[in-house]
Coordinates of N, CA and C in Angstrom, one line a residue:
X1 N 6.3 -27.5 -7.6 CA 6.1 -26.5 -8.7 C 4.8 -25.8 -8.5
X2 N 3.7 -26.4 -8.0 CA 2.3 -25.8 -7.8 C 2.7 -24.9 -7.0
X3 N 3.3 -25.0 -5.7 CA 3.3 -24.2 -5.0 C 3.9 -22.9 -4.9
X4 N 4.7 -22.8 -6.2 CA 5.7 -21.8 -6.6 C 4.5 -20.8 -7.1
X5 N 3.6 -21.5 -8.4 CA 2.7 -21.0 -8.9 C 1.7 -20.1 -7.8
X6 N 1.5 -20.9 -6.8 CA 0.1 -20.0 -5.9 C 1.2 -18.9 -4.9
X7 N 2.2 -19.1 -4.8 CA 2.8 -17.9 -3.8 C 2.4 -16.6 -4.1
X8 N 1.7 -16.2 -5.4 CA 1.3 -14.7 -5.5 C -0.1 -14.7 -5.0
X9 N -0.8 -15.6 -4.6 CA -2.0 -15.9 -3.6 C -1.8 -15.9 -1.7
X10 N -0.4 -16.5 -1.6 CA -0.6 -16.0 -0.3 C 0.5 -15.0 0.0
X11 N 1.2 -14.0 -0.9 CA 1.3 -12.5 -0.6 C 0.7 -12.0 -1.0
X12 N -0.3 -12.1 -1.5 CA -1.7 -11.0 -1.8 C -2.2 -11.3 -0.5
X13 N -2.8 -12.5 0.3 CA -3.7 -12.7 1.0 C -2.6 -12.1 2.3
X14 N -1.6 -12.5 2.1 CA -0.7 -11.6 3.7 C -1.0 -10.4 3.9
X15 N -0.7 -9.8 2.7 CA -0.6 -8.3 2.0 C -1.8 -7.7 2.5
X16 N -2.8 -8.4 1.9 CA -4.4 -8.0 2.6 C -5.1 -7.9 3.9
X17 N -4.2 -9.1 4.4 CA -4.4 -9.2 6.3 C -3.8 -8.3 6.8
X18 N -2.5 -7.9 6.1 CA -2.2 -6.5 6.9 C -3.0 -5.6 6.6
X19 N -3.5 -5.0 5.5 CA -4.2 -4.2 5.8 C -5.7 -4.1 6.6
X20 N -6.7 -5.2 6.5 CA -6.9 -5.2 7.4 C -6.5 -4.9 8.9
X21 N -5.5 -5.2 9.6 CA -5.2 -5.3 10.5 C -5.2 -3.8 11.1
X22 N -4.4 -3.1 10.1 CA -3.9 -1.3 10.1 C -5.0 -0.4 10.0
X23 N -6.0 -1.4 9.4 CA -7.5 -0.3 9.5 C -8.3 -0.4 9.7
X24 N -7.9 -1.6 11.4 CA -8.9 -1.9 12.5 C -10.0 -2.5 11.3
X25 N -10.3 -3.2 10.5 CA -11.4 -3.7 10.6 C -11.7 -4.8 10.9
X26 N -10.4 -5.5 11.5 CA -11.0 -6.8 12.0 C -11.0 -6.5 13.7
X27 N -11.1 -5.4 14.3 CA -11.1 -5.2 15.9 C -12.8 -5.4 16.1
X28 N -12.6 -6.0 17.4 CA -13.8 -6.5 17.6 C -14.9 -5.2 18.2
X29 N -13.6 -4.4 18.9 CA -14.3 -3.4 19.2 C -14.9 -2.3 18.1
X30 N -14.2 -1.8 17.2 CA -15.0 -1.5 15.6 C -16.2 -2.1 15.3
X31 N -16.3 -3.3 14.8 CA -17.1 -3.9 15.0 C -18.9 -3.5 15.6
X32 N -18.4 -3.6 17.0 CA -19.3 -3.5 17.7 C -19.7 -1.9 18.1
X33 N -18.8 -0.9 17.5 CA -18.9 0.5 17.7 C -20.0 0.3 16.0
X34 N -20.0 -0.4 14.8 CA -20.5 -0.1 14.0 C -22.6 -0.8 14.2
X35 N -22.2 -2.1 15.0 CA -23.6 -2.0 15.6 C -24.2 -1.7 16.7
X36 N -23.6 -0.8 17.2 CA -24.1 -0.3 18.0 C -24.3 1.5 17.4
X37 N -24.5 1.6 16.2 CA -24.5 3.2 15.2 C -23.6 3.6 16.3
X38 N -22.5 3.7 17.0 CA -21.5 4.9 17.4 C -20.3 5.5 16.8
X39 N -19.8 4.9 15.5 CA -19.2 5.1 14.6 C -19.1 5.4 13.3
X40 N -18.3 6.4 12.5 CA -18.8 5.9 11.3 C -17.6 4.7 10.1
X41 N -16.6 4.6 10.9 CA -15.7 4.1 10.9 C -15.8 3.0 9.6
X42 N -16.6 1.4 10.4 CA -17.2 0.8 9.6 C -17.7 1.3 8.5
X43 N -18.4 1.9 8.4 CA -19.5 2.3 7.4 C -18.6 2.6 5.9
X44 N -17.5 3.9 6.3 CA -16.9 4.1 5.7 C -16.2 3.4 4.8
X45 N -15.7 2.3 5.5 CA -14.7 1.4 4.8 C -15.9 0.6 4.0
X46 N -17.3 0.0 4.1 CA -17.6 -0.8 3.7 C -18.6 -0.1 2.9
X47 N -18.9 1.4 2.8 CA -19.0 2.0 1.6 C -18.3 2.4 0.8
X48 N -16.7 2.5 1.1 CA -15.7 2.7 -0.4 C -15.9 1.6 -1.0
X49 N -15.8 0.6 -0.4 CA -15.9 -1.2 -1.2 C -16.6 -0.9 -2.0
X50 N -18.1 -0.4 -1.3 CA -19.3 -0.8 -2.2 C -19.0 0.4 -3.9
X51 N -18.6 1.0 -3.3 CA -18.2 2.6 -4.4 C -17.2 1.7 -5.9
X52 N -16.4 1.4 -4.8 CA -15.3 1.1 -5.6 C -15.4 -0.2 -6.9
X53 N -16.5 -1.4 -6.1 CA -17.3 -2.6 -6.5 C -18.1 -1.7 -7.4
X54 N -18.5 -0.6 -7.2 CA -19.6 -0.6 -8.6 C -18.8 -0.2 -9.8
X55 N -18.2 0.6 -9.7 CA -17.1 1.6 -10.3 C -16.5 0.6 -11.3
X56 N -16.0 -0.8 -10.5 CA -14.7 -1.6 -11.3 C -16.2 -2.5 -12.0
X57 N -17.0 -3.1 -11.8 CA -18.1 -3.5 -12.3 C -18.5 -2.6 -14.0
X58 N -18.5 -1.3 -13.5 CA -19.1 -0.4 -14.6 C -17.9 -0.8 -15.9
X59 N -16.4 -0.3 -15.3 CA -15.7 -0.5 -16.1 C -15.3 -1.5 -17.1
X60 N -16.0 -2.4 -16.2 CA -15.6 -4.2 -16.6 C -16.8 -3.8 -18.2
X61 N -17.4 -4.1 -17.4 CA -18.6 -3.8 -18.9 C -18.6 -2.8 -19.7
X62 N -18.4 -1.6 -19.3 CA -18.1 -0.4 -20.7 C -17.3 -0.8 -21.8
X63 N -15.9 -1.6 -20.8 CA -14.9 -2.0 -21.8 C -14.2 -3.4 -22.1
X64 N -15.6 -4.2 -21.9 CA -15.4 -5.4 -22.0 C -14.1 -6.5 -21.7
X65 N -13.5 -6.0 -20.6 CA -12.0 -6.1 -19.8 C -12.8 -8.0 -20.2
X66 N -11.1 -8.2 -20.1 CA -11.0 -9.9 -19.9 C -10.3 -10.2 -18.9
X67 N -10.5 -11.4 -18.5 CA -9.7 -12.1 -17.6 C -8.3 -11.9 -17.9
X68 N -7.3 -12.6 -16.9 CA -6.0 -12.7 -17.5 C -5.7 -13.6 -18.7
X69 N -6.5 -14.6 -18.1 CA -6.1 -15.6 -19.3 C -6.8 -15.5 -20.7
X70 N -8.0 -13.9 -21.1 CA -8.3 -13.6 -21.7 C -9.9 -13.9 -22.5
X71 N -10.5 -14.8 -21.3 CA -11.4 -15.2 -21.3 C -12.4 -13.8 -21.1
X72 N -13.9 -13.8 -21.6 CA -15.1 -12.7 -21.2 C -15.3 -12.5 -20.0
X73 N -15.2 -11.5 -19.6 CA -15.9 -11.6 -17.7 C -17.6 -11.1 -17.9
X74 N -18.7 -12.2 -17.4 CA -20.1 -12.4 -17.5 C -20.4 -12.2 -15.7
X75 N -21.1 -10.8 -15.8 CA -21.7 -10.9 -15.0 C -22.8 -10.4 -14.6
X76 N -23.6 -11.7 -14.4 CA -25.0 -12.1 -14.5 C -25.8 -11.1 -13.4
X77 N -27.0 -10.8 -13.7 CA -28.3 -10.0 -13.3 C -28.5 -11.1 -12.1
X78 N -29.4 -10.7 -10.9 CA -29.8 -11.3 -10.0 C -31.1 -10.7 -9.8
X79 N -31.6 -11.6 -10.0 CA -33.4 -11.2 -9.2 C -33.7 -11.0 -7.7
X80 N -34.1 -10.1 -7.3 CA -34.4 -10.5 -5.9 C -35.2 -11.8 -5.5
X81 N -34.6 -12.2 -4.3 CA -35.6 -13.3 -3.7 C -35.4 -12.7 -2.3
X82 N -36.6 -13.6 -0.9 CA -36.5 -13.0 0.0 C -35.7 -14.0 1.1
X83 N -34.6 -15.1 0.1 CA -33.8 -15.4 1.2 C -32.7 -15.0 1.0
X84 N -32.4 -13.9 0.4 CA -31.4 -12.9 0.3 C -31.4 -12.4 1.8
X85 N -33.0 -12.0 2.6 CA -32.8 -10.9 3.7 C -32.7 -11.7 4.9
X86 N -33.6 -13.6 4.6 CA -33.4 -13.9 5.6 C -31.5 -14.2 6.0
X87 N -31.0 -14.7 4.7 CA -29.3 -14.5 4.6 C -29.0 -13.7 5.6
X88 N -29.1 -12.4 5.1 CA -28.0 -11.3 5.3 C -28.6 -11.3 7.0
X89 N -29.8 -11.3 7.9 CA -30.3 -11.3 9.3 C -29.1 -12.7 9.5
X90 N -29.0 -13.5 9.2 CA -28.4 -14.8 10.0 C -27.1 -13.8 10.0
X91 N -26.1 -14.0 8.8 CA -25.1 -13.1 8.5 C -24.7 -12.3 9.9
X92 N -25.5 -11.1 9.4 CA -25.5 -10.0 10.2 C -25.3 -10.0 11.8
X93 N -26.8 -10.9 12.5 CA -26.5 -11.8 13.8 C -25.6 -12.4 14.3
X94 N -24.8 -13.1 13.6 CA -23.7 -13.7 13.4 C -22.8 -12.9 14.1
X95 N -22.3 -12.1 13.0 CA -21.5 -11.1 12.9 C -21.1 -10.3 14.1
X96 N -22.4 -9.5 14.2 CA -22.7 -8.8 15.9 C -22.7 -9.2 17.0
X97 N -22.6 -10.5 17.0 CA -22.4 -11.9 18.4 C -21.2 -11.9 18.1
X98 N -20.3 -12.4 16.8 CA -19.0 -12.8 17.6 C -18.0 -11.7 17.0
X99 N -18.4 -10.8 16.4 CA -17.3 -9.7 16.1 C -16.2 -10.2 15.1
X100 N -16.9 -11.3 14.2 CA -15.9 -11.7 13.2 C -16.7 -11.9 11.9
X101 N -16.4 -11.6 10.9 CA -17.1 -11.5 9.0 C -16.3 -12.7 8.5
X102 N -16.5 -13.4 7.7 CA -15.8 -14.5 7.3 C -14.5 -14.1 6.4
X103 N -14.4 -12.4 5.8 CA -13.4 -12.4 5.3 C -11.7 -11.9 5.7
X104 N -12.3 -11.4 7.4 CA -10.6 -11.2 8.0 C -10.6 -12.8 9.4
X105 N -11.4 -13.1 8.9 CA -11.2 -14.7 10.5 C -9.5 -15.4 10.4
X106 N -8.6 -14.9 9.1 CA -7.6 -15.4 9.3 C -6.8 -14.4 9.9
X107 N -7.2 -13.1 9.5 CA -6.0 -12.1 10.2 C -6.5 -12.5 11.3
X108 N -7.7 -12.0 11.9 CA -7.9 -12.2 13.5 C -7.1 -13.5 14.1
X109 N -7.0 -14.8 13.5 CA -6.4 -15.4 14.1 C -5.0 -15.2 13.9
X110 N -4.9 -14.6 13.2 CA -3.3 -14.4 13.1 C -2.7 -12.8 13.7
X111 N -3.4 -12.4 14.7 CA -2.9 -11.5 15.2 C -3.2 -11.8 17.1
X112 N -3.5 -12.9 16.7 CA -3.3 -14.1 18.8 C -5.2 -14.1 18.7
X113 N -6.2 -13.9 18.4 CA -7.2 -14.0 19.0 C -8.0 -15.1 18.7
X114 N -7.3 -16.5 19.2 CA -7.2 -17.9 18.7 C -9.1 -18.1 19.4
X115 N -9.9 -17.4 19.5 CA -11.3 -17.3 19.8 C -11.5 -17.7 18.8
X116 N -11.1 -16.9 17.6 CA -11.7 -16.9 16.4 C -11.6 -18.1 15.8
X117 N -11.3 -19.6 16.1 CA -11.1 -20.4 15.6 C -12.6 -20.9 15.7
X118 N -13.6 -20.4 16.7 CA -14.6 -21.2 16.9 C -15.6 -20.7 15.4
X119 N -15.9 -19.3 15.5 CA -16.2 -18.4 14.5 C -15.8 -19.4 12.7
X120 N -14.6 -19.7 12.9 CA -13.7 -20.3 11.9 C -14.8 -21.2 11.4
X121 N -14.9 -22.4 12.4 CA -15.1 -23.9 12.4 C -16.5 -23.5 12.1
X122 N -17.6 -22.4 12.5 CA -18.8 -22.5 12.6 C -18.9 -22.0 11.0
X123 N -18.1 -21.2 10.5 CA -18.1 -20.8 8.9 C -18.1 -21.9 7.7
X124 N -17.2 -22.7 8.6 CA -16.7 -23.7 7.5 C -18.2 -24.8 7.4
X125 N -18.9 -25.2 8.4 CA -19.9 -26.0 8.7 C -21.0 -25.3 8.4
X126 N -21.1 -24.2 8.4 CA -22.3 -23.2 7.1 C -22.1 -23.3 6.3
X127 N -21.1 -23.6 5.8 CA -21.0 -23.7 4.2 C -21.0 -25.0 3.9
X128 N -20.8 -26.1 4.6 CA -20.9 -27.5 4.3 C -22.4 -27.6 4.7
X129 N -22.9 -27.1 5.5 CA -24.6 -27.2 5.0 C -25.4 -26.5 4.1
X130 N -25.2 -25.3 3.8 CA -25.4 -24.9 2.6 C -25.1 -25.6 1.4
X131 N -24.0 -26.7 1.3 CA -24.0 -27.0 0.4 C -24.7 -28.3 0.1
X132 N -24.9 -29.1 1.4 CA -25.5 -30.1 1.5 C -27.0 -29.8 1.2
X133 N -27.8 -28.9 1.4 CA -29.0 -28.5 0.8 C -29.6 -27.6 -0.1
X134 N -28.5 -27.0 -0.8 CA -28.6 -26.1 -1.9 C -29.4 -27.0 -3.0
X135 N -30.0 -28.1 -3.2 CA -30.8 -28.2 -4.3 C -32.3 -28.0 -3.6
X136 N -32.5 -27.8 -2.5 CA -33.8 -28.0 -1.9 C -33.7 -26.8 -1.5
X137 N -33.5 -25.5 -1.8 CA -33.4 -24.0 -1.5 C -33.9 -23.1 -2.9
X138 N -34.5 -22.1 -2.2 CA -34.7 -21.2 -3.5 C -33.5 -20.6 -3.7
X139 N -33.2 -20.3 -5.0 CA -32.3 -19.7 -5.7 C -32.5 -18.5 -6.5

């Protein structure tokens, strides 16, 4: 019965890997056309997000949208800190070595580029150490 319930989770997430897939932004070569400034390709796509993220943000709060289940949506102010930048350099580094973001690593592997499993395994073990030292981290 659970699993009836989550199937609108993995056709959304299919749904989404295809698109991905159709607009190259999980090609390695993209990718590396966006750090290397020879495209504007990337850029594009990851400033509509950002456009679109403020846009649905503004709305959320002008008109105090609820959840489904009709709960408040709170969303909290962030202060800068400066391990935001060392973040985003590891990130980024990351990223530009292996030509994979943590949010298409399943299309990629689901379109044969079983490389990406390493990328996978190294994601999943960042985040199990981040979690393992997130009380000894600035926040």
């Amino acid at each position: 019965m659970m699993a009836l319930r989550n199937i609108k989770f993995l056709i959304t997430g299919t749904l989404f890997g295809i698109v991905f897939v159709k607009s190259e932004v999980i090609s390695w070569f993209r990718i590396q056309e966006m750090f290397r400034l020879q495209s504007f390709h990337m850029y594009g796509i990851i400033g509509s997000a950002v456009v679109v993220g403020m846009i649905s943000v503004f709305i959320i709060r002008k008109f105090r949208i609820k959840t489904i289940e009709g709960e408040a949506v709170h969303i909290h102010t962030k202060t800068f800190n400066k391990g935001y930048v060392y973040g985003g350099l590891i990130f980024g580094v990351g990223w530009a070595i292996t030509g994979a973001c943590p949010g298409p690593l399943f299309a990629q592997i689901g379109t044969g580029a079983t490389v990406i499993v390493i990328p996978l395994l190294s994601a999943i073990f960042g985040t199990w150490v981040y979690g393992k030292f997130k009380g000894k981290l600035t926040h």
